[in-house]
Structure formats: structure tokens, C-alpha cells
């Protein structure tokens, strides 16, 4: 079979179960594609052929013994922020270029229990700070739709790997949009779950009160399969929710679009930087949902102007605290020939962290310092609560809220946005993290340069099933999610 990379997760599962192909054949097929194409895309930091083939053989043996699960033998790419025992975990940073974790992240461990085969670790913005994947110490990942464009970030490697058919699905993390925005830029479906739905244990921390792992794939159905693996309570993460998990695959048709009330925030469609093509495609997708029976309801989200300043105080504040552990002493990068302890700290951190990470540590340290703490950090926390209340009020009259995932399509590589220009691009995603809500991106068409546009649907707490179900039904009625990136077409 030459087109294994075209199969959906359900088709892969059925093909493996029906012995149409083995996990070894499937894994070798993906490894060959990676070897052939990934030099152009650079979606992986580390590819792990030996482990992958060993896992594939184990999966095949398990299947022969009749003990296989639904995903036994299906390959996956993990964002390089999830710790993997025995495989390098870099978080896109020079600081962790030599770091091999002694344990697996819970998400990775659950993947192993489910029988997933790890193809490798996907590139990302350094410590997940960024929107382009250009801040990776290992170089920029390319957008499979146009190689001179970015795939978005920070989970840009995960997005590019799936969009180039170099992995059937991938894990990502989303602190302020890092699943939804790269999914949007690469024409994929990506789900940011409710805060606490997926364990953060072994997921390198950026901003702990915002970070959440989730699936990235071609369709809502594929995402549902990975969500079934990732979701659930974990005693090792005190912020993970001790609450039953849905069967996201079984629930794919559980929510009817008929009668669904979709909130359209007035303020969101008047944002200054909103690209005309993005606006048009999103509006067309909403029209389609309306034809399918949904009701569009205009709503107010009055705190929109506060999103960017609030997030860019809270996220760096938490980052400055979390990143203190990288001190050159216990693990990670250490500078050459330190003269004393202070010199070791200073130089290890200035040589090991890139400019964006250093900027955030400085902003965060400033916001948390005595004398500024109340004026900045505490105030931002109060505004955060107002933003959450704004959403909860909206959910009294609507079931989901619609928005673009990003104001633009993918930027050119090297577009050299100023930090503030880049931060403004996060306007549609960051409030969801501040409120801890779930949200999904679905591809809904293309701009004039044939770059993908994404629709975001934001749900109330624990409504992952509903979001996946609505997008699944939209995808049954449309074919945007079946379109393939240029590089995948060329290497069909
Ligand atoms: N672009 C946002 C930032 O730089 C979001 C990143 C993320 O979700 N990890 O912080």
C-alpha cells in the first residue's frame, strides 16, 4: 500500500485490526516519508526510528495475541515539550539540548498504554513562547502549504508534521493559542481542552495556570481518538480534574447542530487587524452552520481590549517563576568555565535562553517584583476574573461562541514582527486560556494566497464532546478538512 499516510485514524485502526497492513509497515511508511520530506519542512527535532519500530513490532505481537486496543500500532508525533523517557526533550531550547528525561509525561505514558507508536518529537517555539515556531533553537519549521511561511506556533512542528502527512495525528499544548493557531495556519483541526482535562505532569511548564495539552489532527474524528487517550484525571497533577471522561469518539454525533445557539461576539469582528479573507471565510462557515440548523446570536464580550495586556502579564509572570529551575546546576545547559556561582547562573541562563524567553522572564520578574506586584500582577488577576465572568454570562444565552482563531493567515518566515505585533495576533485565543475554557479550530477555507483559514468554536467548561461533535458534523457536510497541503500533494 502506498497511500497509508492518507488514511484517517479510524481507517488505520480498521486496517490494523483487519490485517490489511501491520504496524511495522505503517511505521516504516511514515519513517520513509519523514526521511524524504522533513528536511524541507523541519517539523521534527528528533526522529526515533529504532524505538518506533520496536514499539511497532510489540504492537503487532500484541495484535496477534488478541490483546490489541483500538489504537494499538498507530503512529503519533509528540510535541517536544512532553517528557519522553530515553528520548531527548528540548522544548525547542538550547537550554535542554542535552536533556533526556528519566520519566514519561502522563500524556506520553497514556499513549504507550494505548499502543501508540512514537515517531519522534515535534519542533516548537522555545518553551512554547511564540506564534511562529521561529524561536526554536533548532531552526524554523515551514508551513507545508507554502514553505516560505510559518506553520504558526508554538506547536508548529506538530501542525506541520500532520499537514505534510508526516504523522497521522500529534499532541500539542496550548497556553494562549498554541494548538488552535497553528491548526488554523496549517488547515487542521485542533482542540484545546478545558483546563484540568489533560494531565500536565511531565509537560514542561510555561504558564501553569494556562497550559493545557490537546490533540491536533486532520479532522474532529481523528482528534476524538487522541482525546480519548489524553484526557483523564492524574494523581500526579493536582490541577487535573477528578471527573469522568467522555468517550469522545462515541459522542461524535452526540450534539445536534440543529437548534445550536452560536454566539457571535460583536467586538471580535471589529478588531483592527482582522484580515478581510479570514473574516469572509469565517462568516461563510457560520452561514453553513446556520444552513445546518444553528441559530446565530449576536453577543457582547466587553473585555476584548483587555485580553492581550492581561495575558502578557500573567503568562510571563508564571514563566519567570517556572523557568527559575533552569539554573545550569542540576540539568540542562551549563556555561563553560564559570568563575563563581553567580557567573554560572548568569551565563548559563543568558547563553541557554533565546531572546524571546529572556524578554518574558524580564517582563514577568518585573510584574512580580515588590512595588509593582499589586499594580500589575494582582490587577491582571482581577481582570482575568472579569474576562471569565464575561464568558460565563455569554454562555447563559448561547451554547458555543464563534471567532476566528487568528486575525490573519500564516505569516511569511522572517516577517520580523515586533513583539507587540506578534502578541496582538493572539487576541482571539488567549482569553480562552485565561478563563480555562475549551475551544477548537476547524479549517474553513483559504485566503487569496491559498493559505488555510480557521474557525474557532469556544465552549463552556467540559464541553469537549460538544465541540468535537459540532465540528465533526460540519466536516461531514463540507470538505475543507480533506484538502492537502502542497508538499503533501507533491509527495502523494
Ligand atoms: N503565542 C502565545 C504566546 O506566545 C501562545 C503560546 C502558547 O499557547 N504556548 O505566549
Short mmCIF file of N, CA and C in Angstrom, two decimals, residues 128 173-180 192-198 200 203-214 239 307-308 310-319 322 360 377 380-381 384 387 429-438:
data_model
loop_
_atom_site.label_atom_id
_atom_site.label_comp_id
_atom_site.label_asym_id
_atom_site.label_seq_id
_atom_site.Cartn_x
_atom_site.Cartn_y
_atom_site.Cartn_z
N UNK A 128 7.60 27.13 24.29
CA UNK A 128 6.21 27.40 23.87
C UNK A 128 5.87 28.88 23.85
N UNK A 173 0.35 21.60 22.83
CA UNK A 173 -0.06 22.26 24.07
C UNK A 173 -0.49 23.67 23.73
N UNK A 174 -1.36 24.21 24.58
CA UNK A 174 -1.99 25.49 24.30
C UNK A 174 -2.05 26.29 25.59
N UNK A 175 -1.23 27.34 25.66
CA UNK A 175 -1.19 28.23 26.81
C UNK A 175 -1.94 29.51 26.49
N UNK A 176 -1.91 29.85 25.18
CA UNK A 176 -2.59 31.06 24.73
C UNK A 176 -2.96 30.93 23.26
N UNK A 177 -3.07 29.70 22.78
CA UNK A 177 -3.46 29.52 21.38
C UNK A 177 -2.59 28.54 20.62
N UNK A 178 -1.61 27.96 21.30
CA UNK A 178 -0.58 27.19 20.59
C UNK A 178 -1.04 25.88 19.96
N UNK A 179 -2.27 25.46 20.20
CA UNK A 179 -2.84 24.36 19.42
C UNK A 179 -3.70 24.96 18.31
N UNK A 180 -4.56 25.91 18.69
CA UNK A 180 -5.56 26.42 17.74
C UNK A 180 -4.96 27.24 16.61
N UNK A 192 -8.18 22.59 22.16
CA UNK A 192 -7.63 22.97 23.46
C UNK A 192 -8.68 22.60 24.49
N UNK A 193 -8.42 21.59 25.32
CA UNK A 193 -9.42 21.15 26.29
C UNK A 193 -9.58 22.13 27.46
N UNK A 194 -10.63 21.93 28.23
CA UNK A 194 -10.83 22.66 29.48
C UNK A 194 -9.60 22.50 30.36
N UNK A 195 -9.20 23.56 31.05
CA UNK A 195 -8.07 23.46 31.97
C UNK A 195 -8.35 22.36 32.99
N UNK A 196 -7.45 21.40 33.11
CA UNK A 196 -7.65 20.32 34.07
C UNK A 196 -8.13 19.01 33.44
N UNK A 197 -8.46 19.05 32.15
CA UNK A 197 -8.95 17.83 31.49
C UNK A 197 -7.82 16.87 31.15
N UNK A 198 -6.66 17.45 30.80
CA UNK A 198 -5.50 16.64 30.40
C UNK A 198 -4.37 16.90 31.40
N UNK A 200 -0.97 17.69 33.15
CA UNK A 200 0.21 18.47 32.79
C UNK A 200 1.49 17.84 33.33
N UNK A 203 4.83 17.73 31.35
CA UNK A 203 4.70 18.68 30.24
C UNK A 203 5.46 19.92 30.71
N UNK A 204 6.54 20.28 30.05
CA UNK A 204 7.39 21.34 30.58
C UNK A 204 6.57 22.62 30.73
N UNK A 205 6.61 23.21 31.92
CA UNK A 205 5.70 24.30 32.26
C UNK A 205 6.12 25.61 31.62
N UNK A 206 5.15 26.29 31.04
CA UNK A 206 5.34 27.68 30.58
C UNK A 206 4.57 28.54 31.59
N UNK A 207 3.25 28.54 31.53
CA UNK A 207 2.44 29.30 32.49
C UNK A 207 1.42 28.31 33.06
N UNK A 208 1.69 27.85 34.26
CA UNK A 208 0.99 26.67 34.79
C UNK A 208 -0.52 26.83 34.90
N UNK A 209 -1.02 28.05 35.10
CA UNK A 209 -2.47 28.21 35.26
C UNK A 209 -3.17 28.29 33.90
N UNK A 210 -2.39 28.26 32.81
CA UNK A 210 -2.95 28.40 31.46
C UNK A 210 -2.66 27.18 30.59
N UNK A 211 -1.57 26.48 30.85
CA UNK A 211 -1.10 25.38 30.00
C UNK A 211 -2.11 24.23 29.94
N UNK A 212 -2.32 23.71 28.75
CA UNK A 212 -3.18 22.54 28.61
C UNK A 212 -2.80 21.79 27.33
N UNK A 213 -2.64 20.48 27.44
CA UNK A 213 -2.33 19.66 26.27
C UNK A 213 -3.58 19.30 25.51
N UNK A 214 -3.42 18.98 24.23
CA UNK A 214 -4.58 18.57 23.44
C UNK A 214 -4.16 17.98 22.10
N UNK A 239 -3.83 19.79 39.54
CA UNK A 239 -4.83 20.62 38.87
C UNK A 239 -5.62 19.83 37.83
N UNK A 307 -7.68 41.62 26.76
CA UNK A 307 -7.11 40.28 26.63
C UNK A 307 -5.57 40.29 26.55
N UNK A 308 -5.06 41.06 25.58
CA UNK A 308 -3.61 40.99 25.32
C UNK A 308 -2.81 41.50 26.52
N UNK A 310 -3.63 41.59 29.66
CA UNK A 310 -3.79 40.70 30.82
C UNK A 310 -2.95 39.43 30.65
N UNK A 311 -3.09 38.83 29.47
CA UNK A 311 -2.32 37.59 29.21
C UNK A 311 -0.83 37.86 29.28
N UNK A 312 -0.40 38.98 28.69
CA UNK A 312 1.04 39.25 28.62
C UNK A 312 1.62 39.81 29.92
N UNK A 313 0.82 39.83 30.97
CA UNK A 313 1.36 40.00 32.33
C UNK A 313 1.36 38.65 33.04
N UNK A 314 0.23 37.94 32.96
CA UNK A 314 0.11 36.70 33.73
C UNK A 314 1.03 35.61 33.17
N UNK A 315 1.03 35.44 31.86
CA UNK A 315 1.85 34.36 31.27
C UNK A 315 3.35 34.59 31.56
N UNK A 316 3.90 35.78 31.31
CA UNK A 316 5.32 35.97 31.64
C UNK A 316 5.59 35.88 33.14
N UNK A 317 4.65 36.33 33.98
CA UNK A 317 4.87 36.23 35.44
C UNK A 317 5.06 34.77 35.82
N UNK A 318 4.16 33.91 35.35
CA UNK A 318 4.27 32.49 35.69
C UNK A 318 5.52 31.87 35.04
N UNK A 319 5.82 32.33 33.82
CA UNK A 319 7.01 31.80 33.13
C UNK A 319 8.28 32.16 33.90
N UNK A 322 8.44 29.70 36.70
CA UNK A 322 8.68 28.33 36.26
C UNK A 322 10.10 28.12 35.72
N UNK A 360 10.48 37.51 28.16
CA UNK A 360 9.34 37.16 29.02
C UNK A 360 9.76 37.02 30.47
N UNK A 377 0.53 42.53 38.54
CA UNK A 377 0.13 41.12 38.64
C UNK A 377 -1.26 40.97 39.27
N UNK A 380 -3.94 42.29 37.03
CA UNK A 380 -4.19 41.38 35.90
C UNK A 380 -5.05 40.20 36.36
N UNK A 381 -4.82 39.72 37.56
CA UNK A 381 -5.63 38.60 38.08
C UNK A 381 -7.09 39.01 38.23
N UNK A 384 -8.56 39.17 34.88
CA UNK A 384 -8.76 37.78 34.42
C UNK A 384 -10.13 37.26 34.88
N UNK A 387 -12.84 38.72 32.77
CA UNK A 387 -12.89 38.09 31.45
C UNK A 387 -13.65 36.77 31.54
N UNK A 429 -7.32 33.95 20.87
CA UNK A 429 -7.11 32.67 21.55
C UNK A 429 -6.86 32.79 23.06
N UNK A 430 -6.22 33.88 23.48
CA UNK A 430 -5.69 33.91 24.85
C UNK A 430 -6.76 34.01 25.93
N UNK A 431 -7.89 34.65 25.63
CA UNK A 431 -8.93 34.80 26.66
C UNK A 431 -9.47 33.44 27.07
N UNK A 432 -9.51 32.52 26.13
CA UNK A 432 -10.00 31.16 26.41
C UNK A 432 -9.13 30.51 27.49
N UNK A 433 -7.81 30.70 27.41
CA UNK A 433 -6.92 30.14 28.43
C UNK A 433 -7.08 30.88 29.76
N UNK A 434 -7.23 32.20 29.69
CA UNK A 434 -7.41 32.96 30.93
C UNK A 434 -8.66 32.48 31.66
N UNK A 435 -9.70 32.11 30.90
CA UNK A 435 -10.94 31.64 31.52
C UNK A 435 -10.92 30.13 31.76
N UNK A 436 -9.94 29.42 31.19
CA UNK A 436 -9.84 27.96 31.38
C UNK A 436 -10.83 27.16 30.54
N UNK A 437 -11.38 27.78 29.51
CA UNK A 437 -12.43 27.14 28.69
C UNK A 437 -11.84 26.25 27.59
N UNK A 438 -12.64 25.33 27.05
CA UNK A 438 -12.20 24.57 25.88
C UNK A 438 -12.55 25.29 24.57
#
